[in-house]
Short mmCIF file of C-alpha atoms in Angstrom, two decimals:
data_model
loop_
_atom_site.label_atom_id
_atom_site.label_comp_id
_atom_site.label_asym_id
_atom_site.label_seq_id
_atom_site.Cartn_x
_atom_site.Cartn_y
_atom_site.Cartn_z
CA UNK A 1 15.54 6.35 -17.73
CA UNK A 2 15.64 9.73 -15.95
CA UNK A 3 15.40 9.92 -12.16
CA UNK A 4 12.06 10.70 -10.52
CA UNK A 5 11.52 14.30 -9.48
CA UNK A 6 11.38 13.18 -5.83
CA UNK A 7 13.75 10.59 -4.32
CA UNK A 8 11.73 8.94 -1.56
CA UNK A 9 12.64 6.52 1.21
CA UNK A 10 10.76 3.85 -0.71
CA UNK A 11 13.12 4.19 -3.66
CA UNK A 12 16.21 4.38 -1.43
CA UNK A 13 15.22 1.30 0.57
CA UNK A 14 14.41 -0.81 -2.49
CA UNK A 15 17.64 0.21 -4.20
CA UNK A 16 19.63 -0.46 -1.02
CA UNK A 17 18.12 -3.94 -0.69
CA UNK A 18 18.72 -4.63 -4.43
CA UNK A 19 15.03 -5.42 -4.93
CA UNK A 20 14.01 -5.02 -8.58
CA UNK A 21 11.35 -2.38 -9.15
CA UNK A 22 10.31 0.21 -11.69
CA UNK A 23 9.14 3.65 -10.61
CA UNK A 24 6.27 5.42 -12.36
CA UNK A 25 5.69 9.13 -11.92
CA UNK A 26 2.43 10.68 -13.10
CA UNK A 27 0.68 14.03 -13.12
CA UNK A 28 -1.85 14.62 -10.34
CA UNK A 29 -2.32 18.36 -10.83
CA UNK A 30 -5.96 17.77 -11.79
CA UNK A 31 -6.58 16.16 -8.37
CA UNK A 32 -7.59 12.80 -9.84
CA UNK A 33 -6.08 10.19 -7.54
CA UNK A 34 -8.51 7.32 -8.06
CA UNK A 35 -7.21 3.88 -8.99
CA UNK A 36 -8.53 3.87 -12.54
CA UNK A 37 -6.95 7.23 -13.37
CA UNK A 38 -3.68 6.19 -11.75
CA UNK A 39 -3.68 2.88 -13.65
CA UNK A 40 -4.37 4.65 -16.94
CA UNK A 41 -1.57 7.15 -16.37
CA UNK A 42 1.04 4.52 -15.53
CA UNK A 43 -0.12 1.98 -18.11
CA UNK A 44 -1.32 -0.66 -15.65
CA UNK A 45 -4.49 -2.69 -15.18
CA UNK A 46 -6.67 -1.16 -12.42
CA UNK A 47 -6.67 -4.45 -10.45
CA UNK A 48 -2.85 -4.33 -10.27
CA UNK A 49 -2.80 -0.93 -8.54
CA UNK A 50 -2.86 -1.39 -4.76
CA UNK A 51 -3.48 1.10 -1.97
CA UNK A 52 -2.04 1.06 1.53
CA UNK A 53 -4.42 1.45 4.46
CA UNK A 54 -3.50 1.75 8.14
CA UNK A 55 -5.81 0.63 10.93
CA UNK A 56 -5.88 0.50 14.70
CA UNK A 57 -6.68 -2.70 16.54
CA UNK A 58 -8.84 -3.55 19.54
CA UNK A 59 -5.82 -3.28 21.82
CA UNK A 60 -4.78 0.40 22.31
CA UNK A 61 -1.82 1.54 20.20
CA UNK A 62 -1.79 -1.52 17.96
CA UNK A 63 -1.54 -0.74 14.27
CA UNK A 64 -1.88 -2.84 11.15
CA UNK A 65 -1.15 -2.13 7.49
CA UNK A 66 -3.31 -3.53 4.71
CA UNK A 67 -2.37 -3.47 1.03
CA UNK A 68 -5.44 -4.01 -1.12
CA UNK A 69 -6.48 -3.46 -4.73
CA UNK A 70 -7.22 0.24 -5.14
CA UNK A 71 -10.45 -0.68 -6.91
CA UNK A 72 -11.66 -2.57 -3.81
CA UNK A 73 -12.76 -1.78 -0.28
CA UNK A 74 -11.21 -3.15 2.91
CA UNK A 75 -13.52 -5.57 4.71
CA UNK A 76 -12.87 -4.68 8.35
CA UNK A 77 -14.10 -8.08 9.60
CA UNK A 78 -11.76 -9.96 7.27
CA UNK A 79 -8.94 -7.59 8.21
CA UNK A 80 -9.53 -8.18 11.94
CA UNK A 81 -9.55 -11.93 11.39
CA UNK A 82 -6.29 -11.74 9.40
CA UNK A 83 -4.47 -9.97 12.24
CA UNK A 84 -6.13 -11.84 15.11
CA UNK A 85 -8.01 -8.86 16.52
CA UNK A 86 -11.57 -8.59 17.78
CA UNK A 87 -11.95 -5.60 15.44
CA UNK A 88 -9.95 -3.05 13.49
CA UNK A 89 -10.90 0.45 12.43
CA UNK A 90 -9.38 2.92 10.03
CA UNK A 91 -6.70 5.18 11.47
CA UNK A 92 -7.92 8.80 11.57
CA UNK A 93 -6.30 10.68 8.67
CA UNK A 94 -4.70 13.27 10.98
CA UNK A 95 -2.74 10.46 12.70
CA UNK A 96 -1.31 8.99 9.49
CA UNK A 97 1.66 11.33 8.99
CA UNK A 98 2.94 11.26 12.60
CA UNK A 99 2.58 7.46 12.76
CA UNK A 100 3.89 6.40 9.35
CA UNK A 101 5.75 9.39 7.93
CA UNK A 102 3.39 9.42 4.94
CA UNK A 103 0.46 11.63 3.96
CA UNK A 104 -2.91 10.41 2.73
CA UNK A 105 -2.57 9.50 -0.94
CA UNK A 106 1.16 8.82 -0.65
CA UNK A 107 1.23 6.09 1.99
CA UNK A 108 3.39 3.11 1.10
CA UNK A 109 3.83 -0.23 2.86
CA UNK A 110 7.58 0.32 2.39
CA UNK A 111 9.60 2.64 4.61
CA UNK A 112 7.11 3.55 7.30
CA UNK A 113 8.57 4.93 10.55
CA UNK A 114 8.00 1.51 12.12
CA UNK A 115 7.39 -1.88 10.54
CA UNK A 116 3.82 -2.67 11.54
CA UNK A 117 2.20 -6.05 10.95
CA UNK A 118 1.35 -5.95 7.26
CA UNK A 119 -1.15 -7.93 5.19
CA UNK A 120 -1.41 -8.00 1.40
CA UNK A 121 -4.63 -8.99 -0.31
CA UNK A 122 -4.31 -12.50 -1.69
CA UNK A 123 -5.20 -11.31 -5.20
CA UNK A 124 -1.72 -9.77 -5.47
CA UNK A 125 -0.44 -13.30 -6.07
CA UNK A 126 -2.28 -13.36 -9.40
CA UNK A 127 0.18 -10.86 -10.88
CA UNK A 128 3.87 -10.86 -11.72
CA UNK A 129 3.92 -7.23 -10.58
CA UNK A 130 1.70 -4.90 -8.60
CA UNK A 131 1.89 -1.14 -8.15
CA UNK A 132 2.05 0.49 -4.72
CA UNK A 133 2.73 4.04 -3.65
CA UNK A 134 6.31 5.17 -3.97
CA UNK A 135 5.93 7.32 -0.85
CA UNK A 136 4.77 10.47 -2.63
CA UNK A 137 1.53 11.44 -4.36
CA UNK A 138 2.03 10.82 -8.08
CA UNK A 139 4.75 8.20 -7.64
CA UNK A 140 4.17 4.45 -7.74
CA UNK A 141 6.56 1.54 -7.77
CA UNK A 142 5.99 -1.60 -9.81
CA UNK A 143 7.21 -4.57 -7.78
CA UNK A 144 6.82 -8.32 -7.62
CA UNK A 145 4.24 -9.04 -4.89
CA UNK A 146 6.35 -11.80 -3.33
CA UNK A 147 9.37 -9.49 -3.18
CA UNK A 148 7.19 -6.89 -1.48
CA UNK A 149 5.76 -9.47 0.93
CA UNK A 150 9.21 -10.65 1.96
CA UNK A 151 10.62 -7.11 2.25
CA UNK A 152 7.90 -5.86 4.61
CA UNK A 153 7.45 -9.24 6.34
CA UNK A 154 3.79 -9.40 5.29
CA UNK A 155 1.23 -12.17 5.02
CA UNK A 156 -1.32 -12.76 2.28
CA UNK A 157 -4.96 -12.75 3.32
CA UNK A 158 -8.46 -12.29 1.96
CA UNK A 159 -9.10 -8.64 2.79
CA UNK A 160 -11.63 -7.03 0.46
CA UNK A 161 -15.39 -6.89 0.35
CA UNK A 162 -17.13 -8.91 -2.33
CA UNK A 163 -17.80 -6.73 -5.34
#
């Protein structure tokens, strides 16, 4: 298998920790970044493609990372409960890069500037593998959810709104 066009921290960290994964690079030149298009282009089921969201908590300068199915929507009340906060709110997009080192659309739970408390939607446990951002738009990694959970010291929780 050829190397990806971009070698990201995500790939370096997973390789360095000897965690099995498969990288999937796909074309995003048409601007289509939605979960269904991504899933189609990497040959995955849409429910297996997860997105990484960063929030702020009720206490100033507290941050939390949530990994949820890309087809779903983060339930802020469930998210707050999971991390023991009175409330959480989405991090403003302009703050994402300085805080995590990632841009919107390429944010991964792996390799952020700091390891923030991380929560993975409990539905990830239904799959042998899920797909998360590889740290660059158009690059995903296929990884066992339990391996991901252990690597980023995450907890499973119910995080999405009822569909």
